Short mmCIF file of C-alpha atoms in Angstrom, two decimals:
data_model
loop_
_atom_site.label_atom_id
_atom_site.label_comp_id
_atom_site.label_asym_id
_atom_site.label_seq_id
_atom_site.Cartn_x
_atom_site.Cartn_y
_atom_site.Cartn_z
CA UNK R 1 -36.59 -28.88 2.30
CA UNK R 2 -36.30 -25.15 1.64
CA UNK R 3 -32.57 -25.28 2.33
CA UNK R 4 -32.07 -28.27 0.01
CA UNK R 5 -34.13 -26.57 -2.69
CA UNK R 6 -32.11 -23.39 -2.16
CA UNK R 7 -28.91 -25.34 -2.90
CA UNK R 8 -30.36 -27.36 -5.76
CA UNK R 9 -31.57 -24.32 -7.68
CA UNK R 10 -28.03 -22.98 -7.86
CA UNK R 11 -26.23 -26.14 -9.07
CA UNK R 12 -27.72 -29.63 -9.20
CA UNK R 13 -24.42 -30.98 -10.55
CA UNK R 14 -22.34 -29.83 -7.58
CA UNK R 15 -25.02 -31.00 -5.15
CA UNK R 16 -25.11 -34.52 -6.67
CA UNK R 17 -21.29 -34.73 -6.81
CA UNK R 18 -21.06 -33.59 -3.18
CA UNK R 19 -23.66 -36.16 -2.18
CA UNK R 20 -21.89 -39.01 -3.99
CA UNK R 21 -18.40 -38.13 -2.74
CA UNK R 22 -19.76 -37.61 0.79
CA UNK R 23 -21.34 -41.05 0.73
CA UNK R 24 -18.11 -42.59 -0.58
CA UNK R 25 -16.18 -40.85 2.21
CA UNK R 26 -18.59 -42.37 4.70
CA UNK R 27 -18.25 -45.78 3.11
CA UNK R 28 -14.45 -45.48 3.31
CA UNK R 29 -14.66 -44.44 6.96
CA UNK R 30 -16.95 -47.32 7.89
CA UNK R 31 -14.75 -49.60 5.77
CA UNK R 32 -11.81 -48.77 8.01
CA UNK R 33 -13.88 -49.81 11.03
CA UNK R 34 -14.89 -53.02 9.28
CA UNK R 35 -11.25 -53.81 8.51
CA UNK R 36 -10.24 -53.16 12.14
CA UNK R 37 -13.00 -55.53 13.21
CA UNK R 38 -11.78 -58.23 10.80
CA UNK R 39 -8.12 -57.72 11.76
CA UNK R 40 -8.95 -58.20 15.44
CA UNK R 41 -11.25 -61.18 14.87
CA UNK R 42 -8.80 -62.99 12.50
CA UNK R 43 -5.69 -61.96 14.43
CA UNK R 44 -4.12 -60.43 11.28
CA UNK R 45 -4.11 -63.75 9.39
CA UNK R 46 -4.12 -62.03 5.97
CA UNK R 47 -1.55 -59.33 6.62
CA UNK R 48 -0.83 -58.23 3.04
CA UNK R 49 -4.48 -58.08 1.95
CA UNK R 50 -5.51 -56.21 5.11
CA UNK R 51 -2.66 -53.70 4.74
CA UNK R 52 -3.52 -52.91 1.12
CA UNK R 53 -7.23 -52.67 1.95
CA UNK R 54 -6.54 -50.41 4.94
CA UNK R 55 -4.34 -48.07 2.88
CA UNK R 56 -6.95 -47.95 0.09
CA UNK R 57 -9.75 -47.15 2.56
CA UNK R 58 -7.54 -44.55 4.25
CA UNK R 59 -6.73 -42.84 0.93
CA UNK R 60 -10.37 -43.10 -0.17
CA UNK R 61 -11.60 -41.49 3.05
CA UNK R 62 -9.17 -38.58 2.69
CA UNK R 63 -9.80 -38.06 -1.03
CA UNK R 64 -13.60 -38.34 -0.97
CA UNK R 65 -13.87 -36.20 2.19
CA UNK R 66 -11.86 -33.44 0.50
CA UNK R 67 -13.86 -33.81 -2.73
CA UNK R 68 -17.20 -33.63 -0.89
CA UNK R 69 -16.05 -30.56 1.01
CA UNK R 70 -14.89 -28.93 -2.23
CA UNK R 71 -18.13 -29.52 -4.15
CA UNK R 72 -20.40 -28.50 -1.29
CA UNK R 73 -18.28 -25.48 -0.37
CA UNK R 74 -18.32 -24.41 -4.02
CA UNK R 75 -22.08 -24.88 -4.10
CA UNK R 76 -22.81 -23.13 -0.80
CA UNK R 77 -20.51 -20.19 -1.47
CA UNK R 78 -21.89 -19.77 -5.00
CA UNK R 79 -25.40 -19.79 -3.50
CA UNK R 80 -24.43 -17.06 -1.04
CA UNK R 81 -22.71 -15.06 -3.78
CA UNK R 82 -25.79 -15.25 -6.02
CA UNK R 83 -28.04 -14.40 -3.08
CA UNK R 84 -26.02 -11.30 -2.15
CA UNK R 85 -25.90 -10.07 -5.73
CA UNK R 86 -29.58 -10.81 -6.33
CA UNK R 87 -30.68 -8.91 -3.22
CA UNK R 88 -28.36 -6.02 -4.07
CA UNK R 89 -29.80 -5.83 -7.58
CA UNK R 90 -33.33 -5.92 -6.17
CA UNK R 91 -32.45 -3.08 -3.79
CA UNK R 92 -30.99 -1.01 -6.61
CA UNK R 93 -34.09 -1.68 -8.72
CA UNK R 94 -36.49 -0.68 -5.94
CA UNK R 95 -38.05 2.76 -5.44
CA UNK R 96 -35.97 4.95 -3.13
CA UNK R 97 -38.93 5.59 -0.82
CA UNK R 98 -39.36 1.84 -0.32
CA UNK R 99 -35.70 1.42 0.67
CA UNK R 100 -35.88 4.41 3.02
CA UNK R 101 -38.89 2.90 4.79
CA UNK R 102 -37.38 -0.60 5.09
CA UNK R 103 -33.72 0.39 5.54
CA UNK R 104 -33.00 -1.47 8.80
CA UNK R 105 -34.71 -4.67 7.60
CA UNK R 106 -32.96 -4.68 4.24
CA UNK R 107 -29.42 -4.11 5.51
CA UNK R 108 -29.80 -6.48 8.47
CA UNK R 109 -30.72 -9.22 5.98
CA UNK R 110 -27.64 -8.37 3.89
CA UNK R 111 -25.40 -8.72 6.94
CA UNK R 112 -26.83 -10.85 9.77
CA UNK R 113 -29.06 -13.33 7.91
CA UNK R 114 -26.80 -13.99 4.93
CA UNK R 115 -23.81 -14.47 7.24
CA UNK R 116 -25.82 -16.89 9.38
CA UNK R 117 -26.83 -18.83 6.29
CA UNK R 118 -23.25 -18.84 4.96
CA UNK R 119 -21.80 -20.09 8.27
CA UNK R 120 -24.40 -22.85 8.50
CA UNK R 121 -23.94 -23.97 4.90
CA UNK R 122 -20.22 -24.39 5.55
CA UNK R 123 -21.08 -27.19 7.98
CA UNK R 124 -23.00 -29.24 5.42
CA UNK R 125 -19.95 -31.14 4.00
CA UNK R 126 -19.06 -32.50 7.45
CA UNK R 127 -22.71 -33.43 8.02
CA UNK R 128 -22.84 -35.36 4.73
CA UNK R 129 -19.65 -37.26 5.63
CA UNK R 130 -20.96 -37.95 9.14
CA UNK R 131 -24.26 -39.23 7.76
CA UNK R 132 -22.48 -41.56 5.33
CA UNK R 133 -20.24 -42.83 8.15
CA UNK R 134 -23.22 -43.58 10.37
CA UNK R 135 -25.02 -45.42 7.56
CA UNK R 136 -21.91 -47.47 6.76
CA UNK R 137 -21.42 -48.40 10.41
CA UNK R 138 -25.09 -49.38 10.63
CA UNK R 139 -24.45 -51.85 7.82
CA UNK R 140 -21.53 -53.29 9.77
CA UNK R 141 -23.66 -53.47 12.92
CA UNK R 142 -26.31 -55.36 10.96
CA UNK R 143 -23.64 -57.92 10.04
CA UNK R 144 -22.58 -58.32 13.68
CA UNK R 145 -26.05 -58.43 15.23
CA UNK R 146 -29.32 -57.54 13.49
CA UNK R 147 -31.02 -57.64 16.90
CA UNK R 148 -28.72 -55.07 18.46
CA UNK R 149 -29.05 -52.79 15.43
CA UNK R 150 -32.85 -53.10 15.58
CA UNK R 151 -32.78 -52.13 19.27
CA UNK R 152 -30.51 -49.16 18.53
CA UNK R 153 -32.76 -47.94 15.71
CA UNK R 154 -35.83 -48.21 17.98
CA UNK R 155 -34.01 -46.19 20.66
CA UNK R 156 -33.03 -43.54 18.12
CA UNK R 157 -36.59 -43.35 16.77
CA UNK R 158 -37.97 -42.90 20.30
CA UNK R 159 -35.29 -40.33 21.21
CA UNK R 160 -35.66 -38.30 18.03
CA UNK R 161 -38.99 -36.60 18.90
CA UNK R 162 -37.61 -35.74 22.34
CA UNK R 163 -34.76 -33.99 20.56
CA UNK R 164 -36.82 -32.32 17.85
CA UNK R 165 -39.62 -30.93 20.04
CA UNK R 166 -37.38 -28.48 21.97
CA UNK R 167 -35.75 -27.46 18.67
CA UNK R 168 -39.13 -26.58 17.19
CA UNK R 169 -39.83 -24.53 20.29
CA UNK R 170 -36.39 -22.97 19.92
CA UNK R 171 -37.28 -21.76 16.41
CA UNK R 172 -39.98 -19.54 17.91
CA UNK R 173 -37.42 -17.86 20.16
CA UNK R 174 -34.92 -17.56 17.32
CA UNK R 175 -37.54 -15.84 15.19
CA UNK R 176 -38.41 -13.40 17.99
CA UNK R 177 -34.71 -12.83 18.66
CA UNK R 178 -34.21 -12.01 14.98
CA UNK R 179 -37.05 -9.45 15.13
CA UNK R 180 -35.38 -7.80 18.12
CA UNK R 181 -32.23 -7.48 16.02
CA UNK R 182 -34.18 -5.22 13.68
CA UNK R 183 -34.86 -2.86 16.56
CA UNK R 184 -31.30 -3.03 17.92
CA UNK R 185 -29.91 -2.35 14.46
CA UNK R 186 -32.05 0.80 14.22
CA UNK R 187 -30.76 1.97 17.61
CA UNK R 188 -27.13 1.35 16.60
CA UNK R 189 -27.76 3.35 13.43
CA UNK R 190 -29.17 6.18 15.59
CA UNK R 191 -26.09 5.94 17.83
CA UNK R 192 -23.80 6.28 14.82
CA UNK R 193 -25.73 9.18 13.28
CA UNK R 194 -26.39 11.04 16.53
CA UNK R 195 -23.13 10.45 18.41
CA UNK R 196 -22.30 14.18 18.65
CA UNK R 197 -25.69 15.06 20.10
CA UNK R 198 -25.45 12.23 22.63
CA UNK R 199 -21.95 13.21 23.72
CA UNK R 200 -23.16 16.75 24.44
CA UNK R 201 -26.17 15.79 26.53
CA UNK R 202 -26.02 13.29 29.40
CA UNK R 203 -29.81 13.27 29.77
CA UNK R 204 -30.13 12.25 26.12
CA UNK R 205 -27.52 9.53 26.64
CA UNK R 206 -29.32 8.13 29.66
CA UNK R 207 -32.71 8.25 27.96
CA UNK R 208 -31.35 6.64 24.79
CA UNK R 209 -29.79 3.75 26.73
CA UNK R 210 -32.45 3.26 29.41
CA UNK R 211 -35.58 3.71 27.30
CA UNK R 212 -34.48 2.39 23.91
CA UNK R 213 -31.22 0.47 23.57
CA UNK R 214 -31.21 -1.44 26.88
CA UNK R 215 -34.84 -2.72 26.66
CA UNK R 216 -34.25 -3.97 23.11
CA UNK R 217 -30.96 -5.65 24.07
CA UNK R 218 -32.59 -7.11 27.18
CA UNK R 219 -35.44 -8.63 25.15
CA UNK R 220 -32.96 -10.07 22.65
CA UNK R 221 -30.88 -11.42 25.54
CA UNK R 222 -33.88 -13.16 27.12
CA UNK R 223 -34.88 -14.78 23.82
CA UNK R 224 -31.28 -15.90 23.21
CA UNK R 225 -31.09 -17.50 26.69
CA UNK R 226 -34.34 -19.38 26.08
CA UNK R 227 -33.17 -20.57 22.66
CA UNK R 228 -29.76 -21.70 24.01
CA UNK R 229 -31.39 -23.45 26.99
CA UNK R 230 -33.80 -25.34 24.78
CA UNK R 231 -30.95 -26.34 22.49
CA UNK R 232 -29.00 -27.69 25.50
CA UNK R 233 -32.09 -29.48 26.85
CA UNK R 234 -32.66 -31.11 23.48
CA UNK R 235 -29.05 -32.26 23.27
CA UNK R 236 -28.76 -33.53 26.85
CA UNK R 237 -32.22 -35.13 26.90
CA UNK R 238 -31.50 -36.98 23.70
CA UNK R 239 -28.12 -38.14 25.05
CA UNK R 240 -29.68 -39.30 28.33
CA UNK R 241 -32.38 -41.26 26.54
CA UNK R 242 -29.80 -42.86 24.25
CA UNK R 243 -27.58 -43.84 27.19
CA UNK R 244 -30.59 -45.23 29.03
CA UNK R 245 -31.41 -47.34 26.00
CA UNK R 246 -27.86 -48.65 25.80
CA UNK R 247 -27.97 -49.44 29.49
CA UNK R 248 -31.13 -51.44 28.92
CA UNK R 249 -29.41 -53.40 26.11
CA UNK R 250 -26.27 -54.09 28.20
CA UNK R 251 -28.12 -55.25 31.31
CA UNK R 252 -30.85 -57.32 29.66
CA UNK R 253 -29.95 -58.85 26.28
CA UNK R 254 -26.72 -60.69 27.27
CA UNK R 255 -28.37 -62.05 30.43
CA UNK R 256 -31.36 -63.31 28.45
CA UNK R 257 -29.08 -65.17 26.05
CA UNK R 258 -30.17 -63.32 22.90
CA UNK R 259 -26.63 -62.03 22.25
CA UNK R 260 -23.13 -62.88 23.40
CA UNK R 261 -20.77 -60.52 25.20
CA UNK R 262 -18.42 -60.87 22.21
CA UNK R 263 -21.15 -59.51 19.90
CA UNK R 264 -21.97 -56.79 22.43
CA UNK R 265 -18.32 -55.67 22.71
CA UNK R 266 -17.91 -55.55 18.92
CA UNK R 267 -21.18 -53.65 18.62
CA UNK R 268 -20.24 -51.11 21.31
CA UNK R 269 -16.82 -50.61 19.70
CA UNK R 270 -18.50 -49.53 16.46
CA UNK R 271 -21.15 -47.52 18.31
CA UNK R 272 -18.50 -45.51 20.16
CA UNK R 273 -16.91 -44.74 16.79
CA UNK R 274 -20.15 -43.32 15.38
CA UNK R 275 -20.90 -41.18 18.45
CA UNK R 276 -18.85 -38.28 17.06
CA UNK R 277 -20.50 -38.22 13.58
CA UNK R 278 -23.89 -38.78 15.21
CA UNK R 279 -23.29 -35.77 17.46
CA UNK R 280 -22.32 -33.75 14.36
CA UNK R 281 -25.63 -34.65 12.70
CA UNK R 282 -27.71 -33.83 15.79
CA UNK R 283 -25.86 -30.54 16.40
CA UNK R 284 -26.57 -29.52 12.83
CA UNK R 285 -30.31 -29.79 13.49
CA UNK R 286 -30.11 -26.71 15.74
CA UNK R 287 -28.09 -24.95 13.04
CA UNK R 288 -30.78 -26.00 10.61
CA UNK R 289 -33.40 -24.14 12.65
CA UNK R 290 -31.28 -20.99 12.49
CA UNK R 291 -30.91 -21.46 8.74
CA UNK R 292 -34.68 -21.73 8.35
CA UNK R 293 -35.23 -18.48 10.27
CA UNK R 294 -32.59 -16.63 8.24
CA UNK R 295 -33.83 -18.06 4.96
CA UNK R 296 -37.37 -17.03 5.90
CA UNK R 297 -36.24 -13.46 6.55
CA UNK R 298 -34.28 -13.40 3.29
CA UNK R 299 -37.34 -14.65 1.41
CA UNK R 300 -39.58 -12.12 3.15
CA UNK R 301 -37.43 -9.15 2.21
CA UNK R 302 -36.99 -10.55 -1.31
CA UNK R 303 -40.73 -10.95 -1.76
CA UNK R 304 -41.27 -7.54 -0.16
CA UNK R 305 -38.97 -5.90 -2.68
CA UNK R 306 -40.35 -7.85 -5.62
CA UNK R 307 -43.95 -7.08 -4.75
CA UNK R 308 -43.18 -3.36 -4.90
CA UNK R 309 -41.38 -3.45 -8.23
CA UNK R 310 -42.84 -2.75 -11.63
CA UNK R 311 -41.90 -5.53 -14.07
CA UNK R 312 -41.41 -2.92 -16.78
CA UNK R 313 -38.87 -1.20 -14.54
CA UNK R 314 -36.94 -4.40 -13.80
CA UNK R 315 -36.66 -5.46 -17.44
CA UNK R 316 -36.01 -2.08 -19.04
CA UNK R 317 -32.74 -1.61 -20.89
CA UNK R 318 -30.36 0.99 -19.52
CA UNK R 319 -29.92 2.99 -22.70
CA UNK R 320 -29.84 6.77 -22.85
CA UNK R 321 -30.33 6.44 -26.59
CA UNK R 322 -33.87 5.26 -25.81
CA UNK R 323 -34.60 8.86 -24.77
CA UNK R 324 -32.62 11.77 -26.19
CA UNK R 325 -28.98 12.55 -26.81
CA UNK R 326 -29.52 16.32 -26.66
CA UNK R 327 -32.23 17.28 -24.15
CA UNK R 328 -33.57 20.80 -24.65
CA UNK R 329 -36.23 21.15 -21.97
CA UNK R 330 -37.69 19.37 -18.95
CA UNK R 331 -41.38 19.69 -18.11
CA UNK R 332 -43.43 18.77 -15.03
CA UNK R 333 -47.20 18.58 -15.51
CA UNK R 334 -49.58 18.26 -12.58
CA UNK R 335 -47.02 16.61 -10.27
CA UNK R 336 -48.41 15.49 -6.89
CA UNK R 337 -46.61 13.50 -4.23
CA UNK R 338 -47.59 12.58 -0.67
CA UNK R 339 -45.52 11.05 2.09
CA UNK R 340 -45.75 10.53 5.83
CA UNK R 341 -43.21 11.92 8.26
CA UNK R 342 -43.17 10.45 11.79
CA UNK R 343 -42.48 13.91 13.19
CA UNK R 344 -45.70 15.27 11.68
CA UNK R 345 -49.29 14.44 12.51
CA UNK R 346 -50.57 14.79 8.96
CA UNK R 347 -49.04 13.65 5.64
CA UNK R 348 -47.03 16.12 3.59
CA UNK R 349 -48.42 16.95 0.17
CA UNK R 350 -46.32 18.30 -2.66
CA UNK R 351 -48.19 19.76 -5.61
CA UNK R 352 -49.75 20.37 -7.85
CA UNK R 353 -46.50 21.35 -9.64
CA UNK R 354 -46.45 22.65 -13.21
CA UNK R 355 -42.99 23.79 -14.31
CA UNK R 356 -40.87 23.82 -17.45
CA UNK R 357 -37.08 24.26 -17.61
CA UNK R 358 -34.89 24.96 -20.61
CA UNK R 359 -31.29 23.95 -21.23
CA UNK R 360 -29.03 25.74 -20.55
CA UNK R 361 -30.22 27.65 -17.50
CA UNK R 362 -29.61 28.17 -13.79
CA UNK R 363 -32.59 27.57 -11.50
CA UNK R 364 -32.52 28.39 -7.79
CA UNK R 365 -35.04 26.59 -5.55
CA UNK R 366 -35.74 28.30 -2.24
CA UNK R 367 -38.04 27.77 0.71
CA UNK R 368 -38.06 27.05 4.42
CA UNK R 369 -37.36 23.72 6.08
CA UNK R 370 -40.10 21.25 5.21
CA UNK R 371 -41.29 23.25 2.24
CA UNK R 372 -40.70 20.33 -0.16
CA UNK R 373 -37.46 21.38 -1.89
CA UNK R 374 -35.61 18.07 -1.48
CA UNK R 375 -38.72 16.07 -2.35
CA UNK R 376 -39.17 18.10 -5.53
CA UNK R 377 -35.61 17.53 -6.76
CA UNK R 378 -35.90 13.79 -5.97
CA UNK R 379 -38.96 13.72 -8.22
CA UNK R 380 -37.18 15.77 -10.91
CA UNK R 381 -34.23 13.35 -11.06
CA UNK R 382 -36.46 10.25 -11.01
CA UNK R 383 -35.69 8.91 -7.54
CA UNK R 384 -39.29 9.43 -6.42
CA UNK R 385 -42.16 8.54 -8.72
CA UNK R 386 -45.01 11.07 -8.55
CA UNK R 387 -48.40 9.72 -7.54
CA UNK R 388 -50.06 11.98 -10.08
CA UNK R 389 -48.82 13.97 -13.04
CA UNK R 390 -46.22 13.45 -15.73
CA UNK R 391 -42.59 14.32 -16.41
CA UNK R 392 -41.38 15.01 -19.95
CA UNK R 393 -37.83 15.24 -21.26
CA UNK R 394 -38.41 17.22 -24.45
CA UNK R 395 -41.61 15.54 -25.61
CA UNK R 396 -40.79 12.07 -24.27
CA UNK R 397 -42.91 11.03 -21.29
CA UNK R 398 -40.97 9.44 -18.46
CA UNK R 399 -42.53 6.20 -17.24
CA UNK R 400 -41.58 2.82 -15.76
CA UNK R 401 -40.08 1.68 -19.06
CA UNK R 402 -37.54 4.48 -19.40
CA UNK R 403 -37.15 5.87 -15.87
CA UNK R 404 -33.80 4.18 -15.31
CA UNK R 405 -32.42 5.63 -18.56
CA UNK R 406 -33.89 9.03 -17.62
CA UNK R 407 -31.91 9.07 -14.35
CA UNK R 408 -28.66 8.82 -16.30
CA UNK R 409 -29.06 12.45 -17.39
CA UNK R 410 -28.58 13.67 -13.80
CA UNK R 411 -25.67 14.31 -11.49
CA UNK R 412 -26.88 15.14 -7.98
CA UNK R 413 -25.10 16.17 -4.79
CA UNK R 414 -27.44 15.70 -1.85
CA UNK R 415 -27.14 17.28 1.58
CA UNK R 416 -26.12 13.90 3.03
CA UNK R 417 -24.09 12.81 0.01
CA UNK R 418 -21.85 9.77 0.31
CA UNK R 419 -18.32 9.73 -1.09
CA UNK R 420 -17.15 6.40 -2.50
CA UNK R 421 -13.44 5.86 -2.00
CA UNK R 422 -13.16 4.54 -5.54
CA UNK R 423 -14.21 6.69 -8.47
CA UNK R 424 -16.74 4.26 -9.89
CA UNK R 425 -17.61 4.11 -13.57
CA UNK R 426 -14.63 6.06 -14.89
CA UNK R 427 -11.73 5.15 -17.15
CA UNK R 428 -8.43 5.48 -15.24
CA UNK R 429 -6.76 7.45 -18.04
CA UNK R 430 -9.66 9.90 -18.04
CA UNK R 431 -9.33 10.30 -14.28
CA UNK R 432 -5.62 10.96 -14.52
CA UNK R 433 -6.07 13.63 -17.18
CA UNK R 434 -9.11 15.43 -15.75
CA UNK R 435 -9.15 14.55 -12.04
CA UNK R 436 -5.95 16.38 -11.12
CA UNK R 437 -7.21 19.50 -12.86
CA UNK R 438 -10.39 19.58 -10.74
CA UNK R 439 -8.48 18.76 -7.53
CA UNK R 440 -6.38 21.82 -8.18
CA UNK R 441 -9.42 23.98 -8.99
CA UNK R 442 -11.10 22.91 -5.73
CA UNK R 443 -7.82 23.34 -3.78
CA UNK R 444 -7.70 19.74 -2.58
CA UNK R 445 -4.31 18.71 -3.98
CA UNK R 446 -2.68 18.97 -0.55
CA UNK R 447 -5.33 16.74 1.00
CA UNK R 448 -6.25 14.21 -1.67
CA UNK R 449 -4.69 12.45 -4.62
CA UNK R 450 -6.22 10.19 -7.23
CA UNK R 451 -4.28 6.92 -7.35
CA UNK R 452 -5.33 3.90 -9.41
CA UNK R 453 -8.85 5.22 -9.76
CA UNK R 454 -9.25 5.89 -6.03
CA UNK R 455 -9.12 8.87 -3.70
CA UNK R 456 -6.13 8.58 -1.39
CA UNK R 457 -8.49 9.51 1.48
CA UNK R 458 -12.09 10.51 2.10
CA UNK R 459 -11.49 11.27 5.76
CA UNK R 460 -12.05 14.99 5.35
CA UNK R 461 -14.15 17.80 6.76
CA UNK R 462 -17.74 18.05 5.57
CA UNK R 463 -16.91 21.01 3.33
CA UNK R 464 -13.98 19.18 1.75
CA UNK R 465 -16.09 16.08 1.22
CA UNK R 466 -18.66 18.19 -0.60
CA UNK R 467 -15.87 19.46 -2.85
CA UNK R 468 -14.86 15.87 -3.61
CA UNK R 469 -18.48 15.17 -4.51
CA UNK R 470 -18.36 18.20 -6.80
CA UNK R 471 -15.24 16.82 -8.48
CA UNK R 472 -17.07 13.56 -9.17
CA UNK R 473 -20.02 15.50 -10.60
CA UNK R 474 -17.68 17.39 -12.94
CA UNK R 475 -16.17 14.15 -14.18
CA UNK R 476 -19.60 12.64 -14.84
CA UNK R 477 -20.38 15.45 -17.29
CA UNK R 478 -24.17 14.99 -17.20
CA UNK R 479 -26.77 17.23 -18.84
CA UNK R 480 -28.63 18.18 -15.65
CA UNK R 481 -27.07 19.03 -12.29
CA UNK R 482 -28.74 19.32 -8.89
CA UNK R 483 -26.95 20.80 -5.87
CA UNK R 484 -28.89 20.40 -2.61
CA UNK R 485 -27.48 22.96 -0.14
CA UNK R 486 -23.94 22.33 -1.45
CA UNK R 487 -22.59 25.68 -0.25
CA UNK R 488 -23.97 25.39 3.30
CA UNK R 489 -20.71 23.79 4.55
CA UNK R 490 -18.34 26.03 2.58
CA UNK R 491 -16.43 29.10 3.71
CA UNK R 492 -17.11 32.45 1.95
CA UNK R 493 -14.15 31.94 -0.40
CA UNK R 494 -15.49 28.66 -1.85
CA UNK R 495 -19.04 29.96 -1.88
CA UNK R 496 -17.92 32.65 -4.29
CA UNK R 497 -16.09 30.11 -6.43
CA UNK R 498 -19.18 27.89 -6.48
CA UNK R 499 -21.69 30.62 -7.33
CA UNK R 500 -19.55 32.83 -9.56
CA UNK R 501 -17.35 30.30 -11.37
CA UNK R 502 -18.63 26.73 -11.16
CA UNK R 503 -22.34 27.27 -11.79
CA UNK R 504 -21.84 29.73 -14.70
CA UNK R 505 -19.24 27.34 -16.16
CA UNK R 506 -21.77 24.52 -16.15
CA UNK R 507 -24.34 26.71 -17.86
CA UNK R 508 -21.76 27.67 -20.47
CA UNK R 509 -21.40 23.96 -21.21
CA UNK R 510 -25.14 23.79 -22.02
CA UNK R 511 -26.20 22.30 -18.66
CA UNK R 512 -29.41 22.73 -16.71
CA UNK R 513 -28.42 23.50 -13.11
CA UNK R 514 -30.76 23.31 -10.10
CA UNK R 515 -29.46 24.89 -6.89
CA UNK R 516 -31.25 24.53 -3.57
CA UNK R 517 -29.92 27.41 -1.51
CA UNK R 518 -30.72 29.88 1.26
CA UNK R 519 -27.93 32.24 0.15
CA UNK R 520 -30.14 35.11 -1.00
CA UNK R 521 -27.12 37.29 -1.80
CA UNK R 522 -26.35 34.98 -4.73
CA UNK R 523 -29.87 34.69 -6.18
CA UNK R 524 -29.03 37.31 -8.80
CA UNK R 525 -26.84 34.86 -10.74
CA UNK R 526 -29.85 32.65 -11.52
CA UNK R 527 -31.98 32.73 -14.61
CA UNK R 528 -34.95 31.72 -12.51
CA UNK R 529 -36.01 31.60 -8.88
CA UNK R 530 -38.66 29.16 -7.60
CA UNK R 531 -39.90 29.44 -4.04
CA UNK R 532 -41.81 26.67 -2.26
CA UNK R 533 -43.99 26.81 0.81
CA UNK R 534 -45.88 23.83 2.26
CA UNK R 535 -45.36 21.88 -0.94
CA UNK R 536 -46.70 24.66 -3.20
CA UNK R 537 -44.93 26.95 -5.65
CA UNK R 538 -45.53 30.43 -4.23
CA UNK R 539 -43.12 32.28 -6.53
CA UNK R 540 -41.72 31.59 -9.97
CA UNK R 541 -39.67 34.60 -11.06
CA UNK R 542 -37.72 34.66 -14.30
CA UNK R 543 -36.51 38.24 -14.18
CA UNK R 544 -33.36 38.94 -12.23
CA UNK R 545 -34.56 42.38 -11.23
CA UNK R 546 -37.46 40.86 -9.28
CA UNK R 547 -35.47 38.32 -7.27
CA UNK R 548 -34.53 40.59 -4.43
CA UNK R 549 -37.66 42.75 -4.54
#
């Protein structure tokens, strides 16, 4: 019922039209069988009438089959489209920390489960047509011999539980198999991210495969074998029971005089015709179990995301005008944030942080690894929500109602920044006029071009990719910039350009610039230096003369 409800909630009209046309296709198909039966029994005595009727049924079957497929395909694909977009919007509306914690689950749903659901939904039109054909043939069977049809229905009713019971058992293995996919997906992600380290160390490779990847794949393999075996058992056991029932009918009813061999032959002729659509219906039941598992996982991740969202955040309007057009200062009051790192025994605590920043200015943030620098800038730009404390832009408090608008003031280049091939959110004329200028400034014109709003390539070195990210940040022209270890991948030449030209240029344009950096030789260009240690501010110096003391 969940699958039917899932389809109905997207378009009742298309569902009803698909149902009606599917039934008419089945009626046309069974009508052809009925005509063949009449033609044989009357020895083609009404040639003209039979020919016209046959052609009409033939055209009707083709037309209504195509129409049913069209309406159901339109419905199923629209359902998948809406589902993908809805989940994507929920992900984008969720707190970053939540997505980081549930990354493998979320993206496996977006790929594996939605694809499974889409592939299964594509089979529904043929199932509808098969069901209509079977029902139509049953009506014809009832005309030939109500007794034989009654026997067949009893056999099917008795065989059905024998078919369904293994499928219900199979669902358990499918669910377990799906859980193992979560683990395998995480290992594949680790393989992708850590390929260089694995290539350099055979012991790491062996340990990764033997202790992590192989056991997960082996468990998934075992569950898949059990599920496939049960599916085969269900199919073969149902077929065997059905054949046994037919054997009983053939060897008993004609001998007892309840039916004639003529009735039996006509009945079996029709029954052989419905075997194919009947097999289609039964095969779909196993697909249906897979659909239920995938739909359950999709619902779980949807409910998981929804339960962690603030309704005010979901419904807020994305309008920078709701805050300020000309921010003058940014203030953090009593900011505290705690998170758990698997590599550490105890949770990491950031805070209490009390800082105020004016525009324009250049602020360097320094500190050792794990000191809280990246966490602090994620809080500053609104990606993390502090557990305690408040953030103010001028005198406007940032909360769930305006957090999304607040983020629009920031342009951030993270250590692990991602470069989209297409320059999203820009007018193509603007890109043509300004993009080439920045490509030249960053000395990328020989490597990259901007064509139709896209980079000609993003397959570059890490340093060059960071420069592309910088180009995008320039084009965004935001009020507040954050650079998280941007210069760490640059050669000395581009470090000088970054520190001596780019950052001062941004300040000259009335920007607030945060720079996370270990390059102490460039600290003197800052207006302010903030040092963190174990989540605490241990130095906040606003006099250049004291920076290198």
